DNA sequence: TTGTAGGCGTTATCAC
DNA sequence: GTGATAACGCCTACAA
């Protein structure tokens, strides 16, 4: 492997001059520059990135923590973040926590060990007190996940409002017995959604049917189980709120299989506007998040903080959702599949 | 940021001894070891990974190149690879090429610049002649994508056979005019599929309807366009072969919307057995790939080569698929939605 | 405009 | 068992 020294020798110049050429710095005669470029070419020289990192104390790399990349919401987030980051000259590394507190901390270690310059967290497993100390090692930006009053930038939607709206929509469609189906994480975000859901019930003077609710549903499979649970134990349920299009799809699928009429027997709302929700039959009402915008903003905020470490650390960027009404909730009306 | 030197000073010992403790090497008295561990703890010391990398010439990192992470097939692949790699103490970095030759080469640069120890390629944009030289910088393993006779390990399915089988299945169901819908990449893999498709037609003495075929379909949206194309210009088509569940889903969706009967008017097969294909109505016949097995094997082969650079470089690992027959192809028969 | 030299934090080698 | 010391490859004052 050729080093800068080899190039310098071959070109008959010093390491310094070669380094200047590598880094596009001024004060190099065009002629010598050419000589060096040729030497680099001849030797197939490429700068060793570990050495550069060690020397410059920068990695030009950002870690993005997320639960699992197979969740299309996070896949889309990464997709956009990576695009944006590369525009700024940053690499993105994908870190799947699989909802494990330990893994989350392991990945935050990347910040300490200087393998990355900054971190984006899209979910939170550990308590904030545990995470906060890592801020000493580099900036962290929250995207999607959020909390009250923290000294880090946060980019997110108002999940309370989103949940409120879709619940109101269910009620408007005539649902009286709504089951609340969630994934069981006890994050602030989950809490927000539940708050919004409960607020809607309260406003319309409907009871919260805790027994008929579920807090362990994450995947399509779980959604199917949820439906069977409802059918067998709580057939009174006529509406389902879920925090995930996958789960909603599972519920709808199984309900249809069982001969239930969706939405007339059971109306279902999802979350995230994944392709799936549109393609299901019937198509599933859901909440559209401005994923690309949030991703872009997140990277922008992080990069800005990387460039200017004493930037305002506490700003919040709140994006608005869109309730997409589809056939899984349009009761007793003649509609075309959107 | 504390360095090894700081720890050494605080413990009243030398860097060497500290280094020994860090790396679990013998020849350190238990007592001094404890002193050092305490010092590390006190200073919040963590080894600087750039320095280690520079010194050891290893990164313990593997790059996985793929077209786009939003494609569930690749997301699943990454999911498994990461799990396996971490068991071996390797990190995985996800590199999206977006089918760009330039990006693919940019990422292969990681190998040259020593940012990663090895590379997995799951798709191929550039010609092999362009990629081959990078082998000098470190091992490359192909997963999913493959070619004839190359000096790198390859882990993949027999796509020719898979395509052959699903085409035969279409024909067995009574299809006489089958449209071949692909994504237009001219990789060996795509060629293999087409070969299998053509072989089936030939065996059953059916013509290849080139005019009614399409080579630009990748996403759900494309699938919808494909259907409309067929409806408007080639209504004679009664079967569609696609190399992607997304495209198949788009075709099925649009066909149902247009009032066609799937499968009786139009039978459709997909590829990859994504959740989508099961949940669609009607559910979509598809090819199941042993994703996790291929991913595991790929990482194993790569790691083995990393540990023993002169291992057999040319081995092939071929996995078998499974044709999952579902309702999108079961013509004129009474079946339940699987 | 170019070169010299020191150090980023670690580990391997070799003495003691 | 332990500790100097010399790299790993690069960048950057500072000198020339």
PDB file of N, CA and C in Angstrom, chain A residues 203-274:
ATOM      1  N   UNK A 203     -63.412  13.521  24.998  1.00  0.00           N
ATOM      2  CA  UNK A 203     -64.208  14.575  24.359  1.00  0.00           C
ATOM      3  C   UNK A 203     -65.546  14.069  23.876  1.00  0.00           C
ATOM      4  N   UNK A 204     -65.523  12.830  23.370  1.00  0.00           N
ATOM      5  CA  UNK A 204     -66.763  12.279  22.839  1.00  0.00           C
ATOM      6  C   UNK A 204     -67.462  11.360  23.842  1.00  0.00           C
ATOM      7  N   UNK A 205     -66.982  11.444  25.073  1.00  0.00           N
ATOM      8  CA  UNK A 205     -67.627  10.694  26.153  1.00  0.00           C
ATOM      9  C   UNK A 205     -67.712   9.196  25.897  1.00  0.00           C
ATOM     10  N   UNK A 206     -66.636   8.659  25.357  1.00  0.00           N
ATOM     11  CA  UNK A 206     -66.581   7.208  25.152  1.00  0.00           C
ATOM     12  C   UNK A 206     -65.627   6.615  26.177  1.00  0.00           C
ATOM     13  N   UNK A 207     -65.883   5.376  26.591  1.00  0.00           N
ATOM     14  CA  UNK A 207     -65.014   4.743  27.592  1.00  0.00           C
ATOM     15  C   UNK A 207     -63.744   4.194  26.948  1.00  0.00           C
ATOM     16  N   UNK A 208     -62.665   4.129  27.729  1.00  0.00           N
ATOM     17  CA  UNK A 208     -61.440   3.473  27.250  1.00  0.00           C
ATOM     18  C   UNK A 208     -61.536   2.003  27.634  1.00  0.00           C
ATOM     19  N   UNK A 209     -61.595   1.154  26.628  1.00  0.00           N
ATOM     20  CA  UNK A 209     -61.763  -0.272  26.891  1.00  0.00           C
ATOM     21  C   UNK A 209     -60.411  -0.926  27.092  1.00  0.00           C
ATOM     22  N   UNK A 210     -59.889  -0.777  28.262  1.00  0.00           N
ATOM     23  CA  UNK A 210     -58.531  -1.246  28.528  1.00  0.00           C
ATOM     24  C   UNK A 210     -58.376  -2.745  28.288  1.00  0.00           C
ATOM     25  N   UNK A 211     -59.369  -3.493  28.709  1.00  0.00           N
ATOM     26  CA  UNK A 211     -59.260  -4.952  28.583  1.00  0.00           C
ATOM     27  C   UNK A 211     -59.166  -5.400  27.132  1.00  0.00           C
ATOM     28  N   UNK A 212     -59.790  -4.630  26.260  1.00  0.00           N
ATOM     29  CA  UNK A 212     -59.792  -5.021  24.853  1.00  0.00           C
ATOM     30  C   UNK A 212     -58.612  -4.410  24.099  1.00  0.00           C
ATOM     31  N   UNK A 213     -57.757  -3.756  24.820  1.00  0.00           N
ATOM     32  CA  UNK A 213     -56.600  -3.137  24.162  1.00  0.00           C
ATOM     33  C   UNK A 213     -55.378  -4.030  24.275  1.00  0.00           C
ATOM     34  N   UNK A 214     -54.372  -3.698  23.507  1.00  0.00           N
ATOM     35  CA  UNK A 214     -53.230  -4.591  23.366  1.00  0.00           C
ATOM     36  C   UNK A 214     -51.954  -3.761  23.323  1.00  0.00           C
ATOM     37  N   UNK A 215     -50.916  -4.227  23.969  1.00  0.00           N
ATOM     38  CA  UNK A 215     -49.679  -3.437  23.950  1.00  0.00           C
ATOM     39  C   UNK A 215     -48.462  -4.249  23.518  1.00  0.00           C
ATOM     40  N   UNK A 216     -48.726  -5.244  22.705  1.00  0.00           N
ATOM     41  CA  UNK A 216     -47.598  -6.099  22.295  1.00  0.00           C
ATOM     42  C   UNK A 216     -47.562  -6.303  20.781  1.00  0.00           C
ATOM     43  N   UNK A 217     -48.184  -5.416  20.045  1.00  0.00           N
ATOM     44  CA  UNK A 217     -48.300  -5.645  18.596  1.00  0.00           C
ATOM     45  C   UNK A 217     -47.326  -4.798  17.790  1.00  0.00           C
ATOM     46  N   UNK A 218     -46.471  -5.446  17.067  1.00  0.00           N
ATOM     47  CA  UNK A 218     -45.472  -4.735  16.267  1.00  0.00           C
ATOM     48  C   UNK A 218     -45.546  -5.120  14.797  1.00  0.00           C
ATOM     49  N   UNK A 219     -45.692  -6.431  14.533  1.00  0.00           N
ATOM     50  CA  UNK A 219     -45.625  -6.899  13.158  1.00  0.00           C
ATOM     51  C   UNK A 219     -46.999  -7.272  12.596  1.00  0.00           C
ATOM     52  N   UNK A 220     -46.981  -7.604  11.307  1.00  0.00           N
ATOM     53  CA  UNK A 220     -48.194  -8.068  10.646  1.00  0.00           C
ATOM     54  C   UNK A 220     -48.791  -9.256  11.408  1.00  0.00           C
ATOM     55  N   UNK A 221     -47.940 -10.186  11.764  1.00  0.00           N
ATOM     56  CA  UNK A 221     -48.385 -11.365  12.492  1.00  0.00           C
ATOM     57  C   UNK A 221     -49.138 -10.993  13.764  1.00  0.00           C
ATOM     58  N   UNK A 222     -48.567 -10.008  14.462  1.00  0.00           N
ATOM     59  CA  UNK A 222     -49.215  -9.567  15.699  1.00  0.00           C
ATOM     60  C   UNK A 222     -50.604  -9.027  15.395  1.00  0.00           C
ATOM     61  N   UNK A 223     -50.708  -8.301  14.293  1.00  0.00           N
ATOM     62  CA  UNK A 223     -51.997  -7.740  13.916  1.00  0.00           C
ATOM     63  C   UNK A 223     -53.031  -8.838  13.724  1.00  0.00           C
ATOM     64  N   UNK A 224     -52.584  -9.915  13.118  1.00  0.00           N
ATOM     65  CA  UNK A 224     -53.515 -11.027  12.918  1.00  0.00           C
ATOM     66  C   UNK A 224     -53.967 -11.588  14.253  1.00  0.00           C
ATOM     67  N   UNK A 225     -53.013 -11.725  15.154  1.00  0.00           N
ATOM     68  CA  UNK A 225     -53.367 -12.212  16.495  1.00  0.00           C
ATOM     69  C   UNK A 225     -54.330 -11.253  17.171  1.00  0.00           C
ATOM     70  N   UNK A 226     -54.069  -9.975  16.987  1.00  0.00           N
ATOM     71  CA  UNK A 226     -54.933  -8.973  17.612  1.00  0.00           C
ATOM     72  C   UNK A 226     -56.369  -9.175  17.160  1.00  0.00           C
ATOM     73  N   UNK A 227     -56.547  -9.359  15.866  1.00  0.00           N
ATOM     74  CA  UNK A 227     -57.920  -9.547  15.400  1.00  0.00           C
ATOM     75  C   UNK A 227     -58.573 -10.760  16.047  1.00  0.00           C
ATOM     76  N   UNK A 228     -57.834 -11.856  16.081  1.00  0.00           N
ATOM     77  CA  UNK A 228     -58.417 -13.064  16.653  1.00  0.00           C
ATOM     78  C   UNK A 228     -58.744 -12.892  18.133  1.00  0.00           C
ATOM     79  N   UNK A 229     -57.881 -12.130  18.778  1.00  0.00           N
ATOM     80  CA  UNK A 229     -58.126 -11.825  20.179  1.00  0.00           C
ATOM     81  C   UNK A 229     -59.447 -11.050  20.317  1.00  0.00           C
ATOM     82  N   UNK A 230     -59.603 -10.071  19.468  1.00  0.00           N
ATOM     83  CA  UNK A 230     -60.828  -9.264  19.486  1.00  0.00           C
ATOM     84  C   UNK A 230     -62.050 -10.128  19.183  1.00  0.00           C
ATOM     85  N   UNK A 231     -61.912 -10.919  18.134  1.00  0.00           N
ATOM     86  CA  UNK A 231     -63.047 -11.751  17.715  1.00  0.00           C
ATOM     87  C   UNK A 231     -63.469 -12.707  18.823  1.00  0.00           C
ATOM     88  N   UNK A 232     -62.465 -13.315  19.452  1.00  0.00           N
ATOM     89  CA  UNK A 232     -62.785 -14.330  20.450  1.00  0.00           C
ATOM     90  C   UNK A 232     -63.221 -13.752  21.788  1.00  0.00           C
ATOM     91  N   UNK A 233     -62.624 -12.645  22.167  1.00  0.00           N
ATOM     92  CA  UNK A 233     -62.881 -12.150  23.522  1.00  0.00           C
ATOM     93  C   UNK A 233     -63.614 -10.818  23.623  1.00  0.00           C
ATOM     94  N   UNK A 234     -63.531 -10.035  22.566  1.00  0.00           N
ATOM     95  CA  UNK A 234     -64.175  -8.714  22.645  1.00  0.00           C
ATOM     96  C   UNK A 234     -64.897  -8.374  21.345  1.00  0.00           C
ATOM     97  N   UNK A 235     -65.823  -9.212  20.957  1.00  0.00           N
ATOM     98  CA  UNK A 235     -66.487  -9.003  19.653  1.00  0.00           C
ATOM     99  C   UNK A 235     -67.254  -7.692  19.581  1.00  0.00           C
ATOM    100  N   UNK A 236     -67.378  -7.028  20.695  1.00  0.00           N
ATOM    101  CA  UNK A 236     -68.100  -5.762  20.707  1.00  0.00           C
ATOM    102  C   UNK A 236     -67.308  -4.652  20.011  1.00  0.00           C
ATOM    103  N   UNK A 237     -66.010  -4.878  19.920  1.00  0.00           N
ATOM    104  CA  UNK A 237     -65.121  -3.871  19.320  1.00  0.00           C
ATOM    105  C   UNK A 237     -65.527  -3.579  17.872  1.00  0.00           C
ATOM    106  N   UNK A 238     -65.643  -2.286  17.548  1.00  0.00           N
ATOM    107  CA  UNK A 238     -66.011  -1.916  16.175  1.00  0.00           C
ATOM    108  C   UNK A 238     -65.006  -0.967  15.526  1.00  0.00           C
ATOM    109  N   UNK A 239     -63.920  -0.702  16.266  1.00  0.00           N
ATOM    110  CA  UNK A 239     -62.884   0.165  15.710  1.00  0.00           C
ATOM    111  C   UNK A 239     -61.539  -0.151  16.342  1.00  0.00           C
ATOM    112  N   UNK A 240     -60.472  -0.056  15.553  1.00  0.00           N
ATOM    113  CA  UNK A 240     -59.141  -0.336  16.091  1.00  0.00           C
ATOM    114  C   UNK A 240     -58.194   0.803  15.746  1.00  0.00           C
ATOM    115  N   UNK A 241     -57.556   1.328  16.779  1.00  0.00           N
ATOM    116  CA  UNK A 241     -56.491   2.295  16.547  1.00  0.00           C
ATOM    117  C   UNK A 241     -55.167   1.558  16.669  1.00  0.00           C
ATOM    118  N   UNK A 242     -54.310   1.668  15.664  1.00  0.00           N
ATOM    119  CA  UNK A 242     -52.986   1.061  15.790  1.00  0.00           C
ATOM    120  C   UNK A 242     -51.917   2.088  15.469  1.00  0.00           C
ATOM    121  N   UNK A 243     -50.768   1.887  16.032  1.00  0.00           N
ATOM    122  CA  UNK A 243     -49.649   2.805  15.806  1.00  0.00           C
ATOM    123  C   UNK A 243     -48.756   2.311  14.702  1.00  0.00           C
ATOM    124  N   UNK A 244     -49.271   1.439  13.854  1.00  0.00           N
ATOM    125  CA  UNK A 244     -48.404   0.848  12.830  1.00  0.00           C
ATOM    126  C   UNK A 244     -49.220   0.306  11.665  1.00  0.00           C
ATOM    127  N   UNK A 245     -48.805   0.634  10.478  1.00  0.00           N
ATOM    128  CA  UNK A 245     -49.496   0.122   9.296  1.00  0.00           C
ATOM    129  C   UNK A 245     -49.389  -1.396   9.194  1.00  0.00           C
ATOM    130  N   UNK A 246     -48.268  -1.938   9.653  1.00  0.00           N
ATOM    131  CA  UNK A 246     -48.118  -3.390   9.597  1.00  0.00           C
ATOM    132  C   UNK A 246     -49.196  -4.060  10.438  1.00  0.00           C
ATOM    133  N   UNK A 247     -49.302  -3.595  11.659  1.00  0.00           N
ATOM    134  CA  UNK A 247     -50.298  -4.186  12.547  1.00  0.00           C
ATOM    135  C   UNK A 247     -51.698  -3.998  11.965  1.00  0.00           C
ATOM    136  N   UNK A 248     -51.959  -2.796  11.480  1.00  0.00           N
ATOM    137  CA  UNK A 248     -53.271  -2.532  10.887  1.00  0.00           C
ATOM    138  C   UNK A 248     -53.529  -3.508   9.741  1.00  0.00           C
ATOM    139  N   UNK A 249     -52.498  -3.712   8.921  1.00  0.00           N
ATOM    140  CA  UNK A 249     -52.654  -4.621   7.788  1.00  0.00           C
ATOM    141  C   UNK A 249     -52.981  -6.028   8.273  1.00  0.00           C
ATOM    142  N   UNK A 250     -52.321  -6.456   9.322  1.00  0.00           N
ATOM    143  CA  UNK A 250     -52.579  -7.776   9.878  1.00  0.00           C
ATOM    144  C   UNK A 250     -54.017  -7.899  10.365  1.00  0.00           C
ATOM    145  N   UNK A 251     -54.479  -6.872  11.032  1.00  0.00           N
ATOM    146  CA  UNK A 251     -55.851  -6.881  11.540  1.00  0.00           C
ATOM    147  C   UNK A 251     -56.838  -6.967  10.375  1.00  0.00           C
ATOM    148  N   UNK A 252     -56.639  -6.096   9.415  1.00  0.00           N
ATOM    149  CA  UNK A 252     -57.546  -6.055   8.268  1.00  0.00           C
ATOM    150  C   UNK A 252     -57.543  -7.392   7.526  1.00  0.00           C
ATOM    151  N   UNK A 253     -56.368  -7.890   7.294  1.00  0.00           N
ATOM    152  CA  UNK A 253     -56.226  -9.143   6.557  1.00  0.00           C
ATOM    153  C   UNK A 253     -56.996 -10.271   7.240  1.00  0.00           C
ATOM    154  N   UNK A 254     -56.738 -10.419   8.511  1.00  0.00           N
ATOM    155  CA  UNK A 254     -57.357 -11.512   9.257  1.00  0.00           C
ATOM    156  C   UNK A 254     -58.868 -11.306   9.365  1.00  0.00           C
ATOM    157  N   UNK A 255     -59.259 -10.059   9.515  1.00  0.00           N
ATOM    158  CA  UNK A 255     -60.692  -9.773   9.620  1.00  0.00           C
ATOM    159  C   UNK A 255     -61.410 -10.177   8.336  1.00  0.00           C
ATOM    160  N   UNK A 256     -60.818  -9.801   7.233  1.00  0.00           N
ATOM    161  CA  UNK A 256     -61.413 -10.143   5.944  1.00  0.00           C
ATOM    162  C   UNK A 256     -61.469 -11.664   5.778  1.00  0.00           C
ATOM    163  N   UNK A 257     -60.377 -12.320   6.148  1.00  0.00           N
ATOM    164  CA  UNK A 257     -60.338 -13.780   6.074  1.00  0.00           C
ATOM    165  C   UNK A 257     -61.460 -14.404   6.892  1.00  0.00           C
ATOM    166  N   UNK A 258     -61.716 -13.762   8.030  1.00  0.00           N
ATOM    167  CA  UNK A 258     -62.726 -14.321   8.933  1.00  0.00           C
ATOM    168  C   UNK A 258     -64.139 -13.947   8.500  1.00  0.00           C
ATOM    169  N   UNK A 259     -64.220 -13.216   7.400  1.00  0.00           N
ATOM    170  CA  UNK A 259     -65.535 -12.879   6.895  1.00  0.00           C
ATOM    171  C   UNK A 259     -66.142 -11.620   7.497  1.00  0.00           C
ATOM    172  N   UNK A 260     -65.349 -10.894   8.248  1.00  0.00           N
ATOM    173  CA  UNK A 260     -65.863  -9.639   8.787  1.00  0.00           C
ATOM    174  C   UNK A 260     -65.843  -8.589   7.689  1.00  0.00           C
ATOM    175  N   UNK A 261     -66.726  -7.656   7.795  1.00  0.00           N
ATOM    176  CA  UNK A 261     -66.710  -6.563   6.849  1.00  0.00           C
ATOM    177  C   UNK A 261     -65.905  -5.409   7.432  1.00  0.00           C
ATOM    178  N   UNK A 262     -64.828  -5.091   6.735  1.00  0.00           N
ATOM    179  CA  UNK A 262     -64.045  -3.909   7.105  1.00  0.00           C
ATOM    180  C   UNK A 262     -64.391  -2.850   6.076  1.00  0.00           C
ATOM    181  N   UNK A 263     -64.900  -1.716   6.463  1.00  0.00           N
ATOM    182  CA  UNK A 263     -64.940  -1.162   7.810  1.00  0.00           C
ATOM    183  C   UNK A 263     -66.252  -1.376   8.572  1.00  0.00           C
ATOM    184  N   UNK A 264     -67.293  -1.883   7.938  1.00  0.00           N
ATOM    185  CA  UNK A 264     -68.583  -1.837   8.633  1.00  0.00           C
ATOM    186  C   UNK A 264     -68.603  -2.593   9.962  1.00  0.00           C
ATOM    187  N   UNK A 265     -68.009  -3.775   9.993  1.00  0.00           N
ATOM    188  CA  UNK A 265     -67.956  -4.498  11.266  1.00  0.00           C
ATOM    189  C   UNK A 265     -66.814  -3.985  12.134  1.00  0.00           C
ATOM    190  N   UNK A 266     -65.739  -3.626  11.456  1.00  0.00           N
ATOM    191  CA  UNK A 266     -64.546  -3.202  12.189  1.00  0.00           C
ATOM    192  C   UNK A 266     -63.794  -2.175  11.342  1.00  0.00           C
ATOM    193  N   UNK A 267     -63.649  -0.976  11.888  1.00  0.00           N
ATOM    194  CA  UNK A 267     -62.868   0.047  11.188  1.00  0.00           C
ATOM    195  C   UNK A 267     -61.460   0.044  11.756  1.00  0.00           C
ATOM    196  N   UNK A 268     -60.487   0.278  10.903  1.00  0.00           N
ATOM    197  CA  UNK A 268     -59.089   0.182  11.357  1.00  0.00           C
ATOM    198  C   UNK A 268     -58.267   1.367  10.847  1.00  0.00           C
ATOM    199  N   UNK A 269     -57.485   1.961  11.726  1.00  0.00           N
ATOM    200  CA  UNK A 269     -56.543   2.980  11.270  1.00  0.00           C
ATOM    201  C   UNK A 269     -55.116   2.544  11.566  1.00  0.00           C
ATOM    202  N   UNK A 270     -54.211   2.904  10.680  1.00  0.00           N
ATOM    203  CA  UNK A 270     -52.797   2.583  10.835  1.00  0.00           C
ATOM    204  C   UNK A 270     -51.980   3.839  11.085  1.00  0.00           C
ATOM    205  N   UNK A 271     -50.703   3.752  10.792  1.00  0.00           N
ATOM    206  CA  UNK A 271     -49.814   4.878  11.042  1.00  0.00           C
ATOM    207  C   UNK A 271     -48.602   4.743  10.121  1.00  0.00           C
ATOM    208  N   UNK A 272     -48.241   5.801   9.454  1.00  0.00           N
ATOM    209  CA  UNK A 272     -46.995   5.895   8.664  1.00  0.00           C
ATOM    210  C   UNK A 272     -47.182   5.942   7.151  1.00  0.00           C
ATOM    211  N   UNK A 273     -48.361   5.633   6.695  1.00  0.00           N
ATOM    212  CA  UNK A 273     -48.593   5.626   5.254  1.00  0.00           C
ATOM    213  C   UNK A 273     -47.564   4.815   4.487  1.00  0.00           C
ATOM    214  N   UNK A 274     -47.467   3.567   4.828  1.00  0.00           N
ATOM    215  CA  UNK A 274     -46.582   2.700   4.058  1.00  0.00           C
ATOM    216  C   UNK A 274     -47.340   2.145   2.861  1.00  0.00           C
TER     217      UNK A 274
END
